[in-house]
Amino acid sequence: MTDLPAATDTTASNDVPAYARMLNPPQREAVLTTEGPVLMLAGAGTGKTAALTARLAHLIAMRLAWPSEILCVTFTNKAAREMRERVGRHVGPAVEGMPWLGTFHSVCAKMLRRHAELVGLKNNFTIIDTDDQLRLLKQLITANELDEKRFPARQLAGLIDRWKNRGLNPGDLDAGENEAYANGQGAKFYGLYQDRLKELNACDFGDLLLHMLNIFRTEPEVLAQYHQRFKYILVDEYQDTNQVQYLWLRLLAQHRRNICVVGDDDQSIYSWRGAEVANILRFERDFSGAKVIKLEQNYRSTPQILAAASGLIDANSQRLGKELWTELPKGDKVSIVGVWDGPEEARRVSEEIERLEGQGASMDEVAILVRAQYQTREFEDRFIQTGIAYRIIGGFRFYERAEIRDALAYLRVIAQPADDLAFERIYNQPKRGLGAKTLEAMRRHARRAQMPLAAASLDLANTDELPKRAENTLVALLRDFAKWREEAENVSPADLLRTVITESGYEDMLQKDRSAEAAGRLENLSELARAMEEYETLTDFLEHVSLIMDNDAANEGEKVTIMTMHGAKGLEFDNVFLPGWEEGVFPSQRALDEGGLASLEEERRLAYVAITRAKRRCTILHAANRRIYGQWTSSIPSRFIEELPDDHIESETTMSGGASLWRANWTENEDPFAHVAQAAPGKSSSRGPGWQRALATGYEPRQQRVAESKRSAASFAARPRTDIAVGAQVVHDKFGSGVVMDQEGNKLEIEFEDVGLKRVIDSFVRLA
């Protein structure tokens, strides 16, 4: 890469244009520093969009480049439209001459149309969607006599997408990547897929970038054309770039080096999409002499919220570092609320929202941000009961999700065999080889015999109208329904659902699905079973769901927003509630298991993003108990709570109902939370302020946690106790005496004398 002079600072000019006058000094510096590489390190709520669009307007207004000589890439069409509108307000019609302002994919599609023949395509190529991609992969799998159930097309699609995000062609895969599919056939099927796309004159979204990267690498004259064309390059949300985007940008910028990237390493939370935080961390190494301009004045949140978020993210070792500040009034401290269980968590949030509404707060300015989709169910049920209007952003309401609708359809057929709509939904879900022709035959027979569809199907199976295989499959399915209908009389609704999900093959279908969504769908089904535990009969539960679904169509006007933390990035609300801050929920145990320290740091960045969505008030909640897979599991607060600076948080613990009475009668030796004080060295176990803090967090002092987090990957790992082994006799304050049957890290499987087999954290028990 050729070294050119370092960035030039033109902020000394007294002739500051109108679009820069309203900016603060660092923002203005980022706008007026036009030459050379620039990293605009923009913290949450610091006005990075205003600075970026003003810079773009400045390049055009000062005639440093024609609009067609500027490449400006974003991640979403919405961001591109907003940027175009803002720049238009500054420079007028000139913005219409910016053909290279758009998303990575739209810009690369425009380029590829011009050079398609260089990768074996015609310029009228088709861009296929996910459904077409899966259909094509299934054809290839079948043609090569591979078992699609064992090696699903969806798994292969995910792998190909990952490889393309990393800029890898079929010939670039190493032995490990090749082994990721069909026992060492990854490269083969990737190659077959690419060949088939060329035969169809088509490409998928990943190809748009990969093809252009390949062209730039192999066709220097084409790359030189774009070096001459683009005098300036601007990149939004640089921390979210993946490897192929990074390589593509670096090649384009290596000639003039007039590249300005805007991003925040502390908000890099999309590694599961292929984003690599390392791209922004190494910008100064990639472009020697780069100027780093930090935007640190926050216009969104109070000082208390900013200080809490900054103290938390300081525990990360892989960051460039900045200190957010604001001129806004001090405001309330971040509230840490400990509750007894999930239902009380939902009650507490509901009561607080009603209080805010009574004070005149807009419900549009209230948000609940969760780590996982399944967490929304508790709040939805509570809001239905209390009449709080809400919306789900970035996903379906809990009972509208496909896997939940499938499960409910099974239960509806069990409860009401004449429910034709429900039977049609699941007669071939999971796939049983009963296609559209079978369904049409079932419908015809039902109409002729004037019978419900399920009964007509059994009747039809005794004729010669269906192939033998379809007959046998239908008979087996209807026998299962008869069996489940009998079981419904003797088992709880929740246990019935678990049986149906297992015996129908639905659970097995999701377990074999290697897509990123499959694990979440299984979690949602587990949460559905947990919801059903509150109902004595299947009829009662289905009636409850019907009322919820009916309520969904109502309630226009202001609504509370419920969404995931990932989905909330870029948004802001006056009042933010963050439930479920417990180890295993947040940080996510699955993320830690898969990614180690890197995932822990990303989870911490996600916590930082969540807190900084709040403008006025932020409330973090954690529960002492969660019901998982039908069993109560003791929980410990998230390590992120302990990493929040003491001066900017206030902690409280609430126990409603009988739990409050029980707590009032504690003695020192009967304290059911004694394990919390034991797990926090140096903290008092008395019920003074020290006990309150220990109960709310359950971790050693923050300084020790932060230092340890920065020292070693072992900081995320739960440490097992050395004094407990399989076979040991132990005592739990709630469950009583038991024997350790299995041990995995700090998690114990204990057979208790009174309550049976439970999984608990080792710090919750003591040796008998």
PDB file of C-alpha atoms in Angstrom, residues 205-379:
ATOM      1  CA  PHE A 205     -26.430 -11.618  -2.254  1.00  0.00           C
ATOM      2  CA  GLY A 206     -23.084 -12.877  -1.008  1.00  0.00           C
ATOM      3  CA  ASP A 207     -21.836 -13.100  -4.607  1.00  0.00           C
ATOM      4  CA  LEU A 208     -22.348  -9.382  -5.206  1.00  0.00           C
ATOM      5  CA  LEU A 209     -19.410  -8.528  -2.967  1.00  0.00           C
ATOM      6  CA  LEU A 210     -17.375 -11.684  -3.545  1.00  0.00           C
ATOM      7  CA  HIS A 211     -17.494 -11.384  -7.334  1.00  0.00           C
ATOM      8  CA  MET A 212     -16.365  -7.752  -7.191  1.00  0.00           C
ATOM      9  CA  LEU A 213     -13.567  -8.626  -4.764  1.00  0.00           C
ATOM     10  CA  ASN A 214     -12.408 -11.356  -7.149  1.00  0.00           C
ATOM     11  CA  ILE A 215     -12.529  -8.920 -10.087  1.00  0.00           C
ATOM     12  CA  PHE A 216     -10.501  -6.307  -8.208  1.00  0.00           C
ATOM     13  CA  ARG A 217      -7.937  -8.961  -7.270  1.00  0.00           C
ATOM     14  CA  THR A 218      -7.549 -10.425 -10.744  1.00  0.00           C
ATOM     15  CA  GLU A 219      -8.270  -7.481 -13.051  1.00  0.00           C
ATOM     16  CA  PRO A 220      -5.951  -4.583 -12.106  1.00  0.00           C
ATOM     17  CA  GLU A 221      -7.211  -2.396 -14.947  1.00  0.00           C
ATOM     18  CA  VAL A 222     -10.763  -2.569 -13.589  1.00  0.00           C
ATOM     19  CA  LEU A 223      -9.565  -1.646 -10.104  1.00  0.00           C
ATOM     20  CA  ALA A 224      -7.595   1.230 -11.614  1.00  0.00           C
ATOM     21  CA  GLN A 225     -10.799   2.570 -13.225  1.00  0.00           C
ATOM     22  CA  TYR A 226     -12.439   2.866  -9.816  1.00  0.00           C
ATOM     23  CA  HIS A 227      -9.288   4.352  -8.297  1.00  0.00           C
ATOM     24  CA  GLN A 228      -9.612   7.149 -10.842  1.00  0.00           C
ATOM     25  CA  ARG A 229     -13.372   7.457 -10.412  1.00  0.00           C
ATOM     26  CA  PHE A 230     -13.608   7.735  -6.628  1.00  0.00           C
ATOM     27  CA  LYS A 231     -11.827  10.738  -5.144  1.00  0.00           C
ATOM     28  CA  TYR A 232     -13.385  10.201  -1.712  1.00  0.00           C
ATOM     29  CA  ILE A 233     -14.773   7.186   0.126  1.00  0.00           C
ATOM     30  CA  LEU A 234     -17.075   7.408   3.152  1.00  0.00           C
ATOM     31  CA  VAL A 235     -18.201   4.386   5.173  1.00  0.00           C
ATOM     32  CA  ASP A 236     -20.916   4.339   7.836  1.00  0.00           C
ATOM     33  CA  GLU A 237     -21.009   1.815  10.741  1.00  0.00           C
ATOM     34  CA  TYR A 238     -17.505   0.580   9.943  1.00  0.00           C
ATOM     35  CA  GLN A 239     -17.456  -1.612  13.069  1.00  0.00           C
ATOM     36  CA  ASP A 240     -20.115  -3.802  11.412  1.00  0.00           C
ATOM     37  CA  THR A 241     -18.091  -4.641   8.297  1.00  0.00           C
ATOM     38  CA  ASN A 242     -17.271  -8.276   7.593  1.00  0.00           C
ATOM     39  CA  GLN A 243     -14.109  -9.587   6.006  1.00  0.00           C
ATOM     40  CA  VAL A 244     -15.189  -9.373   2.354  1.00  0.00           C
ATOM     41  CA  GLN A 245     -16.452  -5.804   2.817  1.00  0.00           C
ATOM     42  CA  TYR A 246     -13.215  -4.852   4.526  1.00  0.00           C
ATOM     43  CA  LEU A 247     -11.037  -6.343   1.761  1.00  0.00           C
ATOM     44  CA  TRP A 248     -13.174  -4.694  -0.953  1.00  0.00           C
ATOM     45  CA  LEU A 249     -12.906  -1.277   0.714  1.00  0.00           C
ATOM     46  CA  ARG A 250      -9.181  -1.580   1.345  1.00  0.00           C
ATOM     47  CA  LEU A 251      -8.509  -2.304  -2.320  1.00  0.00           C
ATOM     48  CA  LEU A 252     -10.612   0.685  -3.424  1.00  0.00           C
ATOM     49  CA  ALA A 253      -8.964   3.073  -0.943  1.00  0.00           C
ATOM     50  CA  GLN A 254      -5.325   2.079  -1.394  1.00  0.00           C
ATOM     51  CA  HIS A 255      -4.630   4.567  -4.232  1.00  0.00           C
ATOM     52  CA  ARG A 256      -5.884   7.980  -3.047  1.00  0.00           C
ATOM     53  CA  ARG A 257      -6.337   6.972   0.631  1.00  0.00           C
ATOM     54  CA  ASN A 258      -9.077   9.587   1.025  1.00  0.00           C
ATOM     55  CA  ILE A 259     -11.225   7.262   3.103  1.00  0.00           C
ATOM     56  CA  CYS A 260     -13.285   8.352   6.090  1.00  0.00           C
ATOM     57  CA  VAL A 261     -14.873   5.610   8.176  1.00  0.00           C
ATOM     58  CA  VAL A 262     -17.366   6.230  10.942  1.00  0.00           C
ATOM     59  CA  GLY A 263     -17.957   3.722  13.684  1.00  0.00           C
ATOM     60  CA  ASP A 264     -17.812   2.709  17.314  1.00  0.00           C
ATOM     61  CA  ASP A 265     -15.820  -0.338  18.384  1.00  0.00           C
ATOM     62  CA  ASP A 266     -17.915  -0.434  21.569  1.00  0.00           C
ATOM     63  CA  GLN A 267     -21.054  -1.063  19.498  1.00  0.00           C
ATOM     64  CA  SER A 268     -19.802  -3.986  17.401  1.00  0.00           C
ATOM     65  CA  ILE A 269     -22.469  -6.596  18.200  1.00  0.00           C
ATOM     66  CA  TYR A 270     -23.060  -8.492  14.970  1.00  0.00           C
ATOM     67  CA  SER A 271     -20.339 -11.154  14.813  1.00  0.00           C
ATOM     68  CA  TRP A 272     -23.066 -13.732  14.118  1.00  0.00           C
ATOM     69  CA  ARG A 273     -23.604 -11.909  10.812  1.00  0.00           C
ATOM     70  CA  GLY A 274     -19.885 -12.013  10.066  1.00  0.00           C
ATOM     71  CA  ALA A 275     -18.975  -8.559  11.412  1.00  0.00           C
ATOM     72  CA  GLU A 276     -15.405  -8.293  12.707  1.00  0.00           C
ATOM     73  CA  VAL A 277     -14.568  -5.659  15.315  1.00  0.00           C
ATOM     74  CA  ALA A 278     -10.888  -6.109  14.348  1.00  0.00           C
ATOM     75  CA  ASN A 279     -11.552  -4.144  11.154  1.00  0.00           C
ATOM     76  CA  ILE A 280     -12.025  -0.872  13.029  1.00  0.00           C
ATOM     77  CA  LEU A 281      -9.375  -1.679  15.631  1.00  0.00           C
ATOM     78  CA  ARG A 282      -6.671  -1.989  12.965  1.00  0.00           C
ATOM     79  CA  PHE A 283      -7.677   0.996  10.828  1.00  0.00           C
ATOM     80  CA  GLU A 284      -4.607   2.988  11.882  1.00  0.00           C
ATOM     81  CA  ARG A 285      -2.352   0.088  10.912  1.00  0.00           C
ATOM     82  CA  ASP A 286      -4.070  -0.323   7.549  1.00  0.00           C
ATOM     83  CA  PHE A 287      -3.766   3.395   6.761  1.00  0.00           C
ATOM     84  CA  SER A 288      -0.606   4.866   8.220  1.00  0.00           C
ATOM     85  CA  GLY A 289      -0.927   8.515   9.197  1.00  0.00           C
ATOM     86  CA  ALA A 290      -4.672   8.176   9.728  1.00  0.00           C
ATOM     87  CA  LYS A 291      -6.290  10.847  11.840  1.00  0.00           C
ATOM     88  CA  VAL A 292      -8.527   9.575  14.645  1.00  0.00           C
ATOM     89  CA  ILE A 293     -11.245  12.028  15.663  1.00  0.00           C
ATOM     90  CA  LYS A 294     -13.265  11.052  18.715  1.00  0.00           C
ATOM     91  CA  LEU A 295     -16.868  12.181  19.030  1.00  0.00           C
ATOM     92  CA  GLU A 296     -17.488  11.978  22.776  1.00  0.00           C
ATOM     93  CA  GLN A 297     -20.157  14.579  23.531  1.00  0.00           C
ATOM     94  CA  ASN A 298     -23.408  12.671  23.934  1.00  0.00           C
ATOM     95  CA  TYR A 299     -26.714  14.396  23.189  1.00  0.00           C
ATOM     96  CA  ARG A 300     -28.983  11.552  24.256  1.00  0.00           C
ATOM     97  CA  SER A 301     -28.432  10.255  27.789  1.00  0.00           C
ATOM     98  CA  THR A 302     -27.967  11.677  31.273  1.00  0.00           C
ATOM     99  CA  PRO A 303     -24.506  11.724  32.923  1.00  0.00           C
ATOM    100  CA  GLN A 304     -25.520   8.898  35.273  1.00  0.00           C
ATOM    101  CA  ILE A 305     -26.479   6.595  32.399  1.00  0.00           C
ATOM    102  CA  LEU A 306     -23.352   7.456  30.418  1.00  0.00           C
ATOM    103  CA  ALA A 307     -21.061   6.899  33.400  1.00  0.00           C
ATOM    104  CA  ALA A 308     -22.645   3.518  34.136  1.00  0.00           C
ATOM    105  CA  ALA A 309     -22.290   2.398  30.517  1.00  0.00           C
ATOM    106  CA  SER A 310     -18.719   3.710  30.265  1.00  0.00           C
ATOM    107  CA  GLY A 311     -17.700   1.954  33.468  1.00  0.00           C
ATOM    108  CA  LEU A 312     -19.091  -1.321  32.167  1.00  0.00           C
ATOM    109  CA  ILE A 313     -17.438  -1.207  28.734  1.00  0.00           C
ATOM    110  CA  ASP A 314     -14.111  -0.319  30.338  1.00  0.00           C
ATOM    111  CA  ALA A 315     -13.843  -3.984  31.327  1.00  0.00           C
ATOM    112  CA  ASN A 316     -13.256  -4.889  27.655  1.00  0.00           C
ATOM    113  CA  SER A 317      -9.639  -5.225  26.601  1.00  0.00           C
ATOM    114  CA  GLN A 318     -10.148  -5.008  22.809  1.00  0.00           C
ATOM    115  CA  ARG A 319     -11.180  -1.370  22.351  1.00  0.00           C
ATOM    116  CA  LEU A 320      -9.757   1.950  21.199  1.00  0.00           C
ATOM    117  CA  GLY A 321     -11.096   3.868  24.186  1.00  0.00           C
ATOM    118  CA  LYS A 322     -13.109   7.065  24.607  1.00  0.00           C
ATOM    119  CA  GLU A 323     -14.973   8.867  27.387  1.00  0.00           C
ATOM    120  CA  LEU A 324     -18.544   9.950  26.716  1.00  0.00           C
ATOM    121  CA  TRP A 325     -19.800  13.121  28.407  1.00  0.00           C
ATOM    122  CA  THR A 326     -22.865  15.318  28.213  1.00  0.00           C
ATOM    123  CA  GLU A 327     -24.113  18.749  29.223  1.00  0.00           C
ATOM    124  CA  LEU A 328     -27.561  17.339  30.131  1.00  0.00           C
ATOM    125  CA  PRO A 329     -28.794  17.427  33.753  1.00  0.00           C
ATOM    126  CA  LYS A 330     -27.435  14.702  36.050  1.00  0.00           C
ATOM    127  CA  GLY A 331     -30.644  12.622  36.186  1.00  0.00           C
ATOM    128  CA  ASP A 332     -31.440   9.379  38.024  1.00  0.00           C
ATOM    129  CA  LYS A 333     -28.943   6.648  38.704  1.00  0.00           C
ATOM    130  CA  VAL A 334     -29.280   3.377  36.823  1.00  0.00           C
ATOM    131  CA  SER A 335     -31.634   1.229  38.871  1.00  0.00           C
ATOM    132  CA  ILE A 336     -30.738  -2.404  39.623  1.00  0.00           C
ATOM    133  CA  VAL A 337     -33.776  -4.394  40.739  1.00  0.00           C
ATOM    134  CA  GLY A 338     -33.576  -7.941  42.067  1.00  0.00           C
ATOM    135  CA  VAL A 339     -36.836  -9.936  41.975  1.00  0.00           C
ATOM    136  CA  TRP A 340     -37.835 -13.418  43.018  1.00  0.00           C
ATOM    137  CA  ASP A 341     -38.745 -14.907  39.622  1.00  0.00           C
ATOM    138  CA  GLY A 342     -39.793 -14.208  36.029  1.00  0.00           C
ATOM    139  CA  PRO A 343     -43.478 -13.481  36.754  1.00  0.00           C
ATOM    140  CA  GLU A 344     -42.509 -10.952  39.424  1.00  0.00           C
ATOM    141  CA  GLU A 345     -40.096  -9.359  36.978  1.00  0.00           C
ATOM    142  CA  ALA A 346     -42.965  -8.827  34.522  1.00  0.00           C
ATOM    143  CA  ARG A 347     -45.215  -7.538  37.328  1.00  0.00           C
ATOM    144  CA  ARG A 348     -42.589  -5.069  38.488  1.00  0.00           C
ATOM    145  CA  VAL A 349     -42.019  -3.689  35.000  1.00  0.00           C
ATOM    146  CA  SER A 350     -45.767  -3.495  34.379  1.00  0.00           C
ATOM    147  CA  GLU A 351     -46.354  -1.560  37.601  1.00  0.00           C
ATOM    148  CA  GLU A 352     -43.513   0.836  36.820  1.00  0.00           C
ATOM    149  CA  ILE A 353     -44.878   1.470  33.314  1.00  0.00           C
ATOM    150  CA  GLU A 354     -48.326   2.184  34.754  1.00  0.00           C
ATOM    151  CA  ARG A 355     -46.724   4.639  37.180  1.00  0.00           C
ATOM    152  CA  LEU A 356     -44.912   6.393  34.328  1.00  0.00           C
ATOM    153  CA  GLU A 357     -48.133   6.557  32.335  1.00  0.00           C
ATOM    154  CA  GLY A 358     -49.882   8.114  35.322  1.00  0.00           C
ATOM    155  CA  GLN A 359     -47.192  10.793  35.403  1.00  0.00           C
ATOM    156  CA  GLY A 360     -47.900  11.635  31.763  1.00  0.00           C
ATOM    157  CA  ALA A 361     -45.030   9.743  30.118  1.00  0.00           C
ATOM    158  CA  SER A 362     -45.524   8.733  26.497  1.00  0.00           C
ATOM    159  CA  MET A 363     -45.762   4.979  26.043  1.00  0.00           C
ATOM    160  CA  ASP A 364     -43.909   5.406  22.739  1.00  0.00           C
ATOM    161  CA  GLU A 365     -40.918   6.443  24.858  1.00  0.00           C
ATOM    162  CA  VAL A 366     -40.873   3.220  26.904  1.00  0.00           C
ATOM    163  CA  ALA A 367     -38.932   0.146  25.780  1.00  0.00           C
ATOM    164  CA  ILE A 368     -38.191  -3.333  27.106  1.00  0.00           C
ATOM    165  CA  LEU A 369     -35.013  -4.746  25.590  1.00  0.00           C
ATOM    166  CA  VAL A 370     -34.386  -8.485  25.935  1.00  0.00           C
ATOM    167  CA  ARG A 371     -31.409 -10.675  25.114  1.00  0.00           C
ATOM    168  CA  ALA A 372     -33.477 -13.529  23.630  1.00  0.00           C
ATOM    169  CA  GLN A 373     -36.841 -13.609  21.862  1.00  0.00           C
ATOM    170  CA  TYR A 374     -38.392 -16.099  24.283  1.00  0.00           C
ATOM    171  CA  GLN A 375     -38.161 -13.520  27.091  1.00  0.00           C
ATOM    172  CA  THR A 376     -40.973 -11.474  25.564  1.00  0.00           C
ATOM    173  CA  ARG A 377     -43.693 -14.005  26.425  1.00  0.00           C
ATOM    174  CA  GLU A 378     -43.854 -13.163  30.148  1.00  0.00           C
ATOM    175  CA  PHE A 379     -44.287  -9.459  29.409  1.00  0.00           C
TER     176      PHE A 379
END
